[in-house]
CSV table of C-alpha atoms in Angstrom, one decimal:
chain,number,residue,atom,x,y,z
X,64,MET,CA,-15.8,30.9,-4.7
X,65,GLN,CA,-14.1,29.2,-2.3
X,66,THR,CA,-10.5,29.2,-2.8
X,67,ASP,CA,-8.4,26.4,-3.1
X,68,LYS,CA,-7.0,27.0,0.5
X,69,THR,CA,-10.8,26.9,1.6
X,70,VAL,CA,-11.4,23.7,0.6
X,71,GLN,CA,-8.5,22.4,1.7
X,72,GLU,CA,-8.7,23.6,5.0
X,73,ASP,CA,-12.4,21.9,4.9
X,74,LEU,CA,-11.1,18.8,4.1
X,75,ARG,CA,-8.9,19.1,6.8
X,76,ARG,CA,-11.4,20.1,9.1
X,77,TRP,CA,-13.6,17.2,8.0
X,78,LEU,CA,-11.4,14.5,7.9
X,79,LEU,CA,-11.0,15.3,11.7
X,80,GLY,CA,-14.1,15.5,12.5
X,81,VAL,CA,-15.0,19.5,13.8
X,82,LEU,CA,-16.8,20.9,10.9
X,83,PRO,CA,-20.2,21.8,11.5
X,84,GLN,CA,-22.5,19.4,10.4
X,85,GLN,CA,-24.4,21.4,8.1
X,86,GLU,CA,-21.2,22.0,6.4
X,87,SER,CA,-20.2,18.2,6.4
X,88,ASN,CA,-23.2,17.6,4.5
X,89,ALA,CA,-22.8,19.8,1.7
X,90,LEU,CA,-19.2,19.2,1.5
X,91,GLU,CA,-19.9,15.1,1.5
X,92,GLU,CA,-22.8,16.2,-1.4
X,93,ARG,CA,-20.0,17.6,-3.0
X,94,LEU,CA,-17.5,14.9,-2.7
X,95,ILE,CA,-20.3,11.8,-3.9
X,96,THR,CA,-20.3,13.8,-7.3
X,97,ASP,CA,-17.3,16.1,-7.6
X,98,THR,CA,-14.2,13.9,-8.9
X,99,ALA,CA,-11.9,16.7,-8.6
X,100,LEU,CA,-12.8,17.6,-4.5
X,101,TYR,CA,-12.7,13.6,-4.5
X,102,GLU,CA,-8.8,13.7,-5.5
X,103,GLU,CA,-8.3,16.7,-3.7
X,104,LEU,CA,-10.0,14.6,-0.4
X,105,LEU,CA,-7.6,11.9,-1.0
X,106,ILE,CA,-4.3,14.3,-1.3
X,107,VAL,CA,-5.1,16.2,1.8
X,108,GLU,CA,-5.8,12.8,3.9
X,109,ASP,CA,-2.1,11.4,3.4
X,110,GLU,CA,-0.8,15.2,3.7
X,111,LEU,CA,-1.9,14.6,7.1
X,112,ILE,CA,-1.0,11.4,8.0
X,113,ASP,CA,2.5,13.3,6.5
X,114,GLU,CA,2.2,16.1,8.7
X,115,TYR,CA,1.4,13.5,12.5
X,116,LEU,CA,4.5,12.1,11.5
X,117,ALA,CA,6.1,15.0,11.1
X,118,GLY,CA,4.9,16.3,14.1
X,119,GLY,CA,3.4,19.3,12.8
X,120,LEU,CA,0.1,19.0,13.9
X,121,THR,CA,-0.9,20.7,16.9
X,122,ALA,CA,-2.1,19.7,19.7
X,123,ASP,CA,-6.1,20.3,19.5
X,124,GLU,CA,-5.0,18.3,15.9
X,125,ARG,CA,-3.1,15.7,17.1
X,126,GLU,CA,-6.1,15.0,19.2
X,127,ALA,CA,-8.2,14.7,16.4
X,128,PHE,CA,-6.3,12.0,14.3
X,129,ASP,CA,-6.0,10.2,17.6
X,130,SER,CA,-9.0,10.0,18.3
X,131,TYR,CA,-11.4,10.8,15.3
X,132,PHE,CA,-9.2,9.8,12.0
X,133,MET,CA,-7.9,6.7,12.6
X,134,ASN,CA,-11.0,5.2,13.9
X,135,SER,CA,-10.8,3.2,10.9
X,136,PRO,CA,-8.9,-0.4,9.4
X,137,GLU,CA,-8.1,1.4,6.5
X,138,ARG,CA,-6.5,5.1,7.3
X,139,GLN,CA,-4.4,2.7,10.1
X,140,GLU,CA,-3.3,0.8,7.0
X,141,GLN,CA,-2.4,4.3,5.1
X,142,PHE,CA,-0.7,5.4,8.5
X,143,ARG,CA,1.3,2.0,8.7
X,144,ILE,CA,2.1,2.6,4.6
X,145,ALA,CA,2.8,6.5,5.0
X,146,ASN,CA,5.4,5.2,7.9
X,147,ALA,CA,6.9,3.2,5.6
X,148,LEU,CA,7.5,5.1,2.8
X,149,ARG,CA,9.0,7.6,5.1
X,150,PHE,CA,11.9,4.9,6.5
X,151,TYR,CA,12.4,3.9,3.0
X,152,ILE,CA,12.9,8.1,1.7
X,153,ASP,CA,15.5,8.0,5.3
X,154,GLU,CA,17.2,4.6,4.0
X,155,SER,CA,17.7,5.6,0.2
X,156,LYS,CA,18.9,9.1,1.4
X,157,GLU,CA,21.2,7.5,4.1
X,158,ASP,CA,22.5,4.5,1.7
X,159,VAL,CA,23.7,7.6,-0.5
X,160,SER,CA,25.7,9.1,1.6
X,161,ASN,CA,26.9,6.1,2.7
X,162,ARG,CA,28.2,5.7,-0.6
X,163,GLN,CA,30.0,8.7,-0.8
X,164,LEU,CA,31.8,7.6,1.9
X,165,ALA,CA,35.1,6.2,0.7
X,166,ASN,CA,34.9,3.3,3.6
X,167,ALA,CA,30.9,2.9,3.7
X,168,THR,CA,30.0,-0.4,4.9
X,169,PRO,CA,27.1,-1.2,4.0
X,170,VAL,CA,26.0,-3.6,7.0
X,171,LYS,CA,25.0,0.0,9.0
X,172,LEU,CA,21.8,-0.1,7.8
X,173,ALA,CA,20.9,-3.9,7.6
X,174,ASP,CA,21.4,-3.3,11.6
X,175,HIS,CA,19.5,0.0,11.3
X,176,ARG,CA,16.5,-1.4,10.2
X,177,ARG,CA,16.5,-4.6,12.5
X,178,ALA,CA,17.2,-2.6,15.3
X,179,TRP,CA,14.1,-0.2,13.9
X,180,PHE,CA,11.7,-3.4,14.0
X,181,ARG,CA,13.0,-4.9,16.4
X,182,MET,CA,13.2,-8.2,15.7
X,183,PRO,CA,15.0,-11.4,17.4
X,184,VAL,CA,18.3,-11.5,16.2
X,185,ALA,CA,20.2,-14.3,16.2
X,186,ALA,CA,24.1,-15.3,15.3
X,187,VAL,CA,24.5,-14.9,11.9
X,188,SER,CA,27.0,-17.6,10.6
X,189,LEU,CA,28.4,-17.5,7.4
X,190,ALA,CA,30.0,-20.7,7.6
X,191,ALA,CA,30.1,-21.5,3.4
X,192,ALA,CA,27.4,-24.3,2.6
X,193,ALA,CA,28.6,-26.4,-0.1
X,194,VAL,CA,25.5,-26.3,-1.7
X,195,LEU,CA,25.3,-26.5,-5.2
X,196,VAL,CA,23.7,-23.7,-6.7
X,197,VAL,CA,20.8,-23.3,-9.3
X,198,ALA,CA,20.1,-19.9,-10.7
X,199,LEU,CA,17.5,-19.4,-13.8
X,200,VAL,CA,17.5,-15.5,-14.3
X,201,TRP,CA,15.6,-13.9,-17.0
X,202,LEU,CA,13.7,-10.3,-17.4
X,203,ALA,CA,10.0,-10.9,-16.7
X,204,PRO,CA,8.3,-8.4,-18.7
X,205,SER,CA,5.6,-8.8,-16.2
X,206,LEU,CA,7.2,-8.3,-13.1
X,207,ARG,CA,8.5,-5.0,-14.4
X,208,SER,CA,6.8,-1.9,-15.3
X,209,PRO,CA,6.4,-1.3,-19.6
X,210,SER,CA,8.8,1.5,-19.6
X,211,SER,CA,10.9,1.3,-16.5
X,212,GLY,CA,13.4,-1.9,-17.6
X,213,ASN,CA,15.2,-1.7,-14.3
X,214,SER,CA,14.1,-4.4,-12.5
X,215,LEU,CA,15.4,-8.0,-12.8
X,216,SER,CA,14.1,-11.1,-12.2
X,217,VAL,CA,16.0,-13.9,-10.6
X,218,PHE,CA,15.4,-17.5,-9.8
X,219,LEU,CA,17.2,-18.8,-7.4
X,220,THR,CA,17.1,-22.8,-6.5
X,221,PRO,CA,19.6,-24.5,-3.7
X,222,GLY,CA,21.1,-27.8,-4.8
X,223,GLY,CA,21.7,-29.9,-8.0
X,224,GLN,CA,19.7,-29.2,-10.4
X,225,THR,CA,20.5,-27.0,-12.6
X,226,ARG,CA,19.8,-26.2,-16.3
X,227,GLU,CA,23.1,-24.6,-16.3
X,228,GLY,CA,25.2,-28.2,-15.5
X,229,GLY,CA,25.4,-27.6,-11.7
X,230,SER,CA,27.5,-24.5,-12.0
X,231,VAL,CA,27.2,-21.3,-9.7
X,232,GLN,CA,25.2,-19.3,-11.7
X,233,THR,CA,26.5,-15.9,-13.4
X,234,ILE,CA,23.9,-13.2,-13.3
X,235,THR,CA,24.9,-10.3,-15.8
X,236,VAL,CA,23.1,-7.1,-14.3
X,237,PRO,CA,21.8,-5.1,-18.0
X,238,PRO,CA,22.9,-1.2,-17.1
X,239,ARG,CA,20.3,1.1,-15.4
X,240,THR,CA,19.1,-2.3,-13.7
X,241,GLU,CA,18.1,-0.6,-10.1
X,242,PHE,CA,16.7,-3.4,-8.6
X,243,LEU,CA,16.9,-7.5,-8.4
X,244,GLN,CA,14.1,-9.1,-7.4
X,245,LEU,CA,15.5,-12.0,-6.2
X,246,HIS,CA,12.9,-15.6,-6.2
X,247,LEU,CA,14.3,-18.5,-4.1
X,248,ARG,CA,12.5,-21.0,-4.5
X,249,LEU,CA,12.8,-23.5,-1.1
X,250,ALA,CA,13.5,-26.7,-0.9
X,251,ARG,CA,11.0,-27.4,2.2
X,252,ASN,CA,8.9,-25.2,3.2
X,253,ASP,CA,9.6,-25.8,6.9
X,254,PHE,CA,8.7,-22.2,8.2
X,255,GLN,CA,6.7,-19.7,8.8
X,256,THR,CA,8.8,-16.2,8.3
X,257,TYR,CA,12.6,-16.6,7.3
X,258,ARG,CA,15.6,-14.5,7.4
X,259,ALA,CA,17.5,-13.8,3.9
X,260,THR,CA,21.0,-12.0,4.3
X,261,LEU,CA,23.2,-11.4,1.8
X,262,VAL,CA,27.1,-11.5,2.0
X,263,ASN,CA,29.5,-10.5,-0.1
X,264,SER,CA,32.7,-12.5,-1.2
X,265,GLU,CA,34.8,-10.5,1.7
X,266,GLY,CA,32.0,-12.2,4.1
X,267,ASN,CA,30.5,-8.1,4.8
X,268,VAL,CA,27.0,-8.9,5.0
X,269,VAL,CA,25.3,-6.2,2.1
X,270,GLN,CA,21.5,-6.8,3.4
X,271,THR,CA,19.2,-8.8,5.8
X,272,THR,CA,15.8,-9.2,5.1
X,273,GLU,CA,13.7,-10.2,8.0
X,274,ASN,CA,9.7,-11.7,8.3
X,275,LEU,CA,9.9,-13.2,5.0
X,276,ARG,CA,7.0,-15.1,4.0
X,277,PRO,CA,6.8,-17.9,1.4
X,278,LEU,CA,4.4,-16.7,-1.8
X,279,SER,CA,3.1,-19.5,-3.5
X,280,GLU,CA,4.6,-20.0,-6.9
X,281,ASP,CA,3.9,-22.2,-9.9
X,282,ARG,CA,6.9,-24.1,-8.8
X,283,GLY,CA,6.3,-24.1,-5.6
X,284,PRO,CA,7.0,-22.0,-2.1
X,285,THR,CA,9.0,-19.1,-2.9
X,286,ILE,CA,10.6,-16.6,-0.8
X,287,GLN,CA,10.6,-13.3,-2.4
X,288,LEU,CA,13.1,-9.9,-1.5
X,289,SER,CA,14.2,-6.7,-3.1
X,290,VAL,CA,17.9,-6.0,-3.4
X,291,ARG,CA,19.4,-2.9,-5.2
X,292,ALA,CA,21.5,-3.6,-7.7
X,293,LYS,CA,24.2,-0.7,-6.7
X,294,GLN,CA,24.7,-2.7,-3.4
X,295,THR,CA,25.8,-5.6,-5.3
X,296,PRO,CA,28.6,-4.7,-7.7
X,297,PRO,CA,30.6,-7.6,-9.8
X,298,GLY,CA,31.3,-9.9,-7.5
X,299,GLU,CA,30.6,-13.9,-5.6
X,300,TYR,CA,27.8,-13.6,-3.4
X,301,GLN,CA,26.1,-16.4,-1.2
X,302,LEU,CA,22.5,-15.4,0.0
X,303,LYS,CA,21.9,-17.7,3.3
X,304,LEU,CA,18.3,-18.0,4.0
X,305,ASP,CA,17.3,-18.8,8.0
X,306,GLY,CA,13.9,-19.8,9.2
X,307,PHE,CA,12.4,-18.7,12.2
X,308,ALA,CA,10.8,-20.9,15.0
X,309,GLY,CA,11.0,-22.0,18.4
X,310,GLY,CA,12.1,-18.3,18.8
X,311,LYS,CA,15.6,-19.1,17.3
X,312,PHE,CA,16.4,-18.6,13.7
X,313,GLU,CA,17.2,-22.2,12.3
X,314,SER,CA,19.5,-22.6,8.7
X,315,ALA,CA,17.2,-23.7,6.1
X,316,ASP,CA,19.0,-22.8,2.2
X,317,SER,CA,21.7,-21.3,0.9
X,318,TYR,CA,22.0,-20.0,-2.8
X,319,ARG,CA,25.2,-19.1,-4.2
X,320,PHE,CA,25.5,-16.3,-7.4
X,321,VAL,CA,28.2,-14.3,-9.8
X,322,ILE,CA,27.2,-10.8,-10.4
X,323,THR,CA,28.9,-9.3,-13.4
X,324,ARG,CA,27.5,-5.8,-15.2
N,61,MET,CA,-29.3,-22.0,15.4
N,62,SER,CA,-27.5,-18.2,15.5
N,63,ILE,CA,-26.5,-17.5,11.7
N,64,ASP,CA,-23.0,-16.7,10.5
N,65,PRO,CA,-22.8,-12.9,10.2
N,66,ASP,CA,-20.2,-13.1,7.8
N,67,LEU,CA,-22.4,-15.5,5.4
N,68,GLU,CA,-25.3,-13.3,5.7
N,69,ARG,CA,-22.9,-10.0,5.0
N,70,GLN,CA,-21.6,-11.8,2.0
N,71,LYS,CA,-25.3,-12.9,1.1
N,72,LYS,CA,-26.7,-9.5,1.6
N,73,LYS,CA,-23.4,-8.4,-0.9
N,74,TRP,CA,-24.8,-10.1,-3.3
N,75,ASP,CA,-28.6,-10.1,-3.1
N,76,LEU,CA,-28.4,-8.2,-6.4
N,77,SER,CA,-29.8,-10.0,-9.4
N,78,GLU,CA,-28.4,-10.0,-12.5
N,79,GLN,CA,-31.0,-7.7,-14.1
N,80,SER,CA,-31.0,-5.4,-11.2
N,81,PHE,CA,-27.5,-5.0,-11.3
N,82,GLU,CA,-27.8,-4.1,-15.0
N,83,SER,CA,-30.4,-2.2,-14.8
N,84,LEU,CA,-28.4,-0.3,-12.0
N,85,LEU,CA,-25.4,0.2,-14.5
N,86,HIS,CA,-27.4,1.2,-17.3
N,87,TRP,CA,-28.5,4.2,-14.9
N,88,LEU,CA,-25.7,5.4,-14.0
N,89,ASP,CA,-24.1,5.3,-17.7
N,90,SER,CA,-25.5,3.9,-21.4
N,91,ASP,CA,-22.0,2.7,-21.9
N,92,ARG,CA,-21.6,-0.5,-20.0
N,93,ASP,CA,-17.2,0.4,-19.0
N,94,ARG,CA,-17.9,4.2,-18.0
N,95,ALA,CA,-21.4,2.7,-15.8
N,96,GLY,CA,-18.4,0.2,-14.2
N,97,LYS,CA,-16.3,3.0,-13.5
N,98,ARG,CA,-18.9,5.3,-12.4
N,99,TYR,CA,-20.0,2.5,-9.5
N,100,GLU,CA,-16.3,1.7,-8.2
N,101,ASP,CA,-16.4,5.7,-7.9
N,102,ILE,CA,-20.0,5.9,-5.7
N,103,ARG,CA,-18.5,2.7,-3.7
N,104,CYS,CA,-15.5,4.3,-2.9
N,105,ARG,CA,-16.9,7.6,-1.6
N,106,LEU,CA,-19.5,5.8,0.5
N,107,ILE,CA,-16.8,4.0,1.7
N,108,LYS,CA,-15.4,7.2,2.9
N,109,ILE,CA,-18.0,9.3,4.1
N,110,PHE,CA,-19.4,6.2,5.9
N,111,SER,CA,-15.8,6.1,7.7
N,112,SER,CA,-15.4,9.4,8.3
N,113,ARG,CA,-18.8,9.2,10.1
N,114,GLY,CA,-17.1,6.3,12.3
N,115,CYS,CA,-18.9,3.8,11.1
N,116,VAL,CA,-17.8,0.5,12.1
N,117,GLU,CA,-18.1,-1.6,8.8
N,118,PRO,CA,-18.1,1.2,6.4
N,119,ASP,CA,-17.8,-0.8,2.9
N,120,TYR,CA,-20.7,-2.8,4.5
N,121,LEU,CA,-23.0,0.1,4.2
N,122,ALA,CA,-22.5,1.2,1.4
N,123,ASP,CA,-22.8,-2.5,-0.1
N,124,GLU,CA,-26.0,-2.2,1.4
N,125,THR,CA,-26.8,0.9,0.0
N,126,ILE,CA,-25.8,0.3,-3.7
N,127,ASN,CA,-28.1,-3.0,-2.8
N,128,ARG,CA,-31.1,-0.6,-2.0
N,129,VAL,CA,-30.7,1.7,-5.0
N,130,ALA,CA,-30.3,-1.2,-7.0
N,131,ARG,CA,-33.9,-3.3,-5.7
N,132,ARG,CA,-35.8,-0.1,-6.9
N,133,VAL,CA,-33.3,1.2,-9.6
N,134,GLU,CA,-35.6,0.5,-12.1
N,135,GLU,CA,-38.9,2.5,-10.8
N,136,ILE,CA,-36.5,5.4,-9.8
N,137,ALA,CA,-34.6,5.6,-12.7
N,138,LYS,CA,-38.3,6.8,-14.4
N,139,THR,CA,-38.6,10.0,-12.8
N,140,TYR,CA,-35.6,10.8,-10.9
N,141,GLU,CA,-33.7,13.6,-12.5
N,142,GLY,CA,-30.2,14.6,-11.4
N,143,ASP,CA,-27.1,12.9,-10.9
N,144,PRO,CA,-27.8,9.1,-9.8
N,145,ALA,CA,-24.8,9.7,-7.2
N,146,LEU,CA,-27.0,12.2,-5.1
N,147,TYR,CA,-29.5,9.6,-4.7
N,148,PHE,CA,-27.0,7.2,-3.3
N,149,TYR,CA,-26.0,9.4,-0.8
N,150,GLY,CA,-29.3,10.1,0.5
N,151,VAL,CA,-30.2,6.0,0.9
N,152,ALA,CA,-26.7,5.9,2.4
N,153,ASN,CA,-27.8,9.2,5.7
N,154,LYS,CA,-31.1,7.3,5.7
N,155,ILE,CA,-28.9,4.1,6.7
N,156,HIS,CA,-26.8,5.4,8.6
N,157,LEU,CA,-29.8,6.9,11.1
N,158,GLU,CA,-31.1,3.7,10.8
N,159,GLN,CA,-27.5,2.4,12.1
N,160,LEU,CA,-28.0,4.7,14.7
N,161,LYS,CA,-31.3,4.3,15.8
N,162,LYS,CA,-30.7,0.0,15.5
N,163,GLN,CA,-27.5,0.2,18.1
N,164,LYS,CA,-25.7,2.3,20.5
N,165,PRO,CA,-23.3,4.1,18.4
N,166,LEU,CA,-20.3,1.8,19.2
N,167,VAL,CA,-16.6,3.6,20.0
N,168,ARG,CA,-14.4,1.6,18.5
N,169,LEU,CA,-10.9,2.5,20.3
N,170,PRO,CA,-9.1,4.3,17.4
N,171,VAL,CA,-5.2,2.7,17.4
N,172,VAL,CA,-2.2,4.6,15.8
N,173,PRO,CA,-0.3,2.0,15.2
N,174,ALA,CA,3.4,1.9,17.0
N,175,ALA,CA,6.5,3.7,15.2
N,176,ASN,CA,7.9,0.7,14.0
N,177,ASP,CA,4.6,-1.0,13.2
N,178,PHE,CA,5.3,-1.6,9.6
N,179,GLU,CA,7.7,-4.4,8.6
N,180,GLN,CA,4.9,-5.9,6.4
N,181,GLU,CA,4.4,-3.0,3.8
N,182,TYR,CA,8.0,-1.8,3.9
N,183,VAL,CA,8.7,-5.1,2.6
N,184,CYS,CA,6.1,-4.5,0.1
N,185,LEU,CA,7.1,-1.1,-0.2
N,186,GLU,CA,10.5,-2.2,-1.2
N,187,ARG,CA,8.9,-5.0,-3.8
N,188,CYS,CA,6.2,-2.3,-5.4
N,189,ILE,CA,9.3,0.2,-6.1
N,190,GLY,CA,11.0,-1.5,-7.8
N,191,TYR,CA,7.6,-1.8,-10.4
N,192,LEU,CA,7.6,2.0,-10.9
N,193,PRO,CA,8.7,3.4,-13.9
N,194,VAL,CA,12.2,5.1,-12.7
N,195,ASP,CA,10.8,8.7,-13.6
N,196,THR,CA,7.8,8.2,-11.1
N,197,ARG,CA,9.9,6.3,-8.4
N,198,ASP,CA,12.0,9.4,-8.4
N,199,LEU,CA,8.9,11.7,-8.0
N,200,VAL,CA,8.0,9.8,-5.3
N,201,LEU,CA,10.8,9.2,-3.2
N,202,GLN,CA,11.7,13.4,-3.8
N,203,TYR,CA,8.4,15.2,-3.4
N,204,TYR,CA,7.5,13.2,-0.1
N,205,ASP,CA,11.2,13.8,1.3
N,206,HIS,CA,10.2,15.3,4.5
N,207,GLU,CA,12.6,17.2,5.6
N,208,GLN,CA,11.4,20.4,6.7
N,209,HIS,CA,14.6,23.2,5.7
N,210,ALA,CA,14.5,20.9,2.1
N,211,LYS,CA,11.0,20.5,1.3
N,212,VAL,CA,10.0,23.2,0.2
N,213,VAL,CA,13.1,24.3,-2.6
N,214,LYS,CA,12.7,20.6,-3.9
N,215,ARG,CA,9.2,20.6,-4.4
N,216,GLN,CA,10.2,24.0,-6.9
N,217,LEU,CA,12.8,22.4,-8.1
N,218,LEU,CA,11.2,19.0,-9.5
N,219,ALA,CA,8.4,21.9,-10.3
N,220,GLU,CA,10.2,24.0,-12.9
N,221,ARG,CA,12.4,20.6,-14.0
N,222,LEU,CA,9.2,18.8,-15.0
N,223,GLY,CA,7.5,22.3,-16.2
N,224,ILE,CA,4.4,22.3,-14.5
N,225,GLY,CA,2.9,23.9,-11.2
N,226,LEU,CA,3.4,23.4,-7.7
N,227,ASN,CA,-0.4,22.2,-7.6
N,228,ALA,CA,0.2,20.2,-11.1
N,229,LEU,CA,2.8,18.7,-9.0
N,230,ARG,CA,1.1,17.7,-5.5
N,231,ILE,CA,-1.8,16.0,-7.9
N,232,ARG,CA,1.0,13.9,-9.7
N,233,ALA,CA,2.8,13.1,-6.6
N,234,HIS,CA,-0.4,11.8,-5.1
N,235,ARG,CA,-1.6,9.6,-8.6
N,236,ALA,CA,2.1,8.5,-8.0
N,237,ARG,CA,1.9,7.7,-4.5
N,238,LEU,CA,-1.8,6.2,-4.9
N,239,ALA,CA,0.2,3.0,-7.7
N,240,LEU,CA,2.2,2.4,-4.9
N,241,ARG,CA,-0.2,1.7,-2.3
N,242,LYS,CA,-2.6,-0.3,-4.3
N,243,CYS,CA,0.6,-2.4,-4.7
N,244,ILE,CA,1.3,-2.8,-1.5
N,245,MET,CA,-2.1,-3.8,-0.5
N,246,SER,CA,-1.9,-6.0,-3.1
N,247,CYS,CA,1.2,-7.5,-2.2
N,248,LEU,CA,-0.1,-7.4,1.4
N,249,GLU,CA,-3.3,-9.7,0.2
N,250,ASN,CA,-1.3,-11.9,-1.4
N,251,LYS,CA,0.8,-12.8,1.6
N,252,GLN,CA,-2.6,-13.1,3.7
N,253,ALA,CA,-3.4,-15.3,1.2
N,254,SER,CA,-0.4,-16.9,0.8
N,255,GLU,CA,-0.2,-17.3,4.7
N,256,MET,CA,-3.6,-19.0,5.1
N,257,LYS,CA,-2.9,-21.5,2.1
N,258,TYR,CA,0.3,-22.6,4.7
N,259,SER,CA,-0.9,-22.4,7.7
N,260,ASN,CA,-3.9,-24.8,6.2
């Protein structure tokens, strides 16, 4: 009987296209009928990608990975997602260590990400926009996992049409909330992509998210983005939305809100 | 006049009568829900196999395999003994051979995405990770921390804290990652659909 390690090794060789034909056929027959083995295959596939990204493959394995394993759009997508996860984990750790430093400047994270993605960067104008901001805030059960209770959906609309009488919306963030899911309603949808810059009352950039694309929601086009609740302590914030066109950013909308706990 | 290959493909994909499809499901399992799950499982595995053989259109070949089985399912069901999945596998082998004979194997140049080519995925990941239950998110973030020195110790501690073995932890982490990936894929599809909508 094959040990777990042998099975894993066979799957790995099959994925890299180096398992002999006869063994491949036997393995495929098992894969199509054996649920546990199929799950093992999916795990080994992810582990192989992670190892590649960590530089842990041998030269031969790397060659087979490049020339055989990646020969599928599905795996290329899997690779991108694995890379994004790796980057996200690094960023989370960096975030934690930054918070441990007394005078940490969160802007570094945004800069780091911006540099990584090599997106065009325009100067960020922080001129205060005299826009009445409407925010309709509620916990949206459909957007949260039933048991988590840790995402707060916030709908922000530029302009003066407010249910709350036109004042800047106060967002009360419940304890244990980890993410604010911001839904920014667009007054006009003139751009294919947008950049959102969240600025605190001291003018420091808390987060910059680029290459945001409008999504279609019931009440019109909306930009969605996630902000970690821990990045927004109580205070006043401005979220500036710039549209990208003709190789440069142009001011699109602006949203203001106050966070309380 | 040339025929749009996509239309042809779609037609082939849905080239199953209601009756054939029902018979196919019934052959897979007398319980309709379980049969549906089995159908999906077989399709996913066929895609993986075609994909691993370097086939250009694994989805299409998997659907073609299913269609062929479905067309003859009433006849097959009367005499075939054993796991139906193996019958699909046999048909898949036949289709693969036909493909190899029909055309020169298409060599696609593999493309390893650039190191920074994951911005869309990252945006979706940021969104999707917020939908995971806290415990699941912590599990993903801790288990897949790739720092070489910390990894082994972290996983050991994590397994101890959860009161499970390392292999159970590995499976649990993978399932969480799979759920996250599904959410990301769906987010990416929505983005593409939305992009198309706004560009029209």
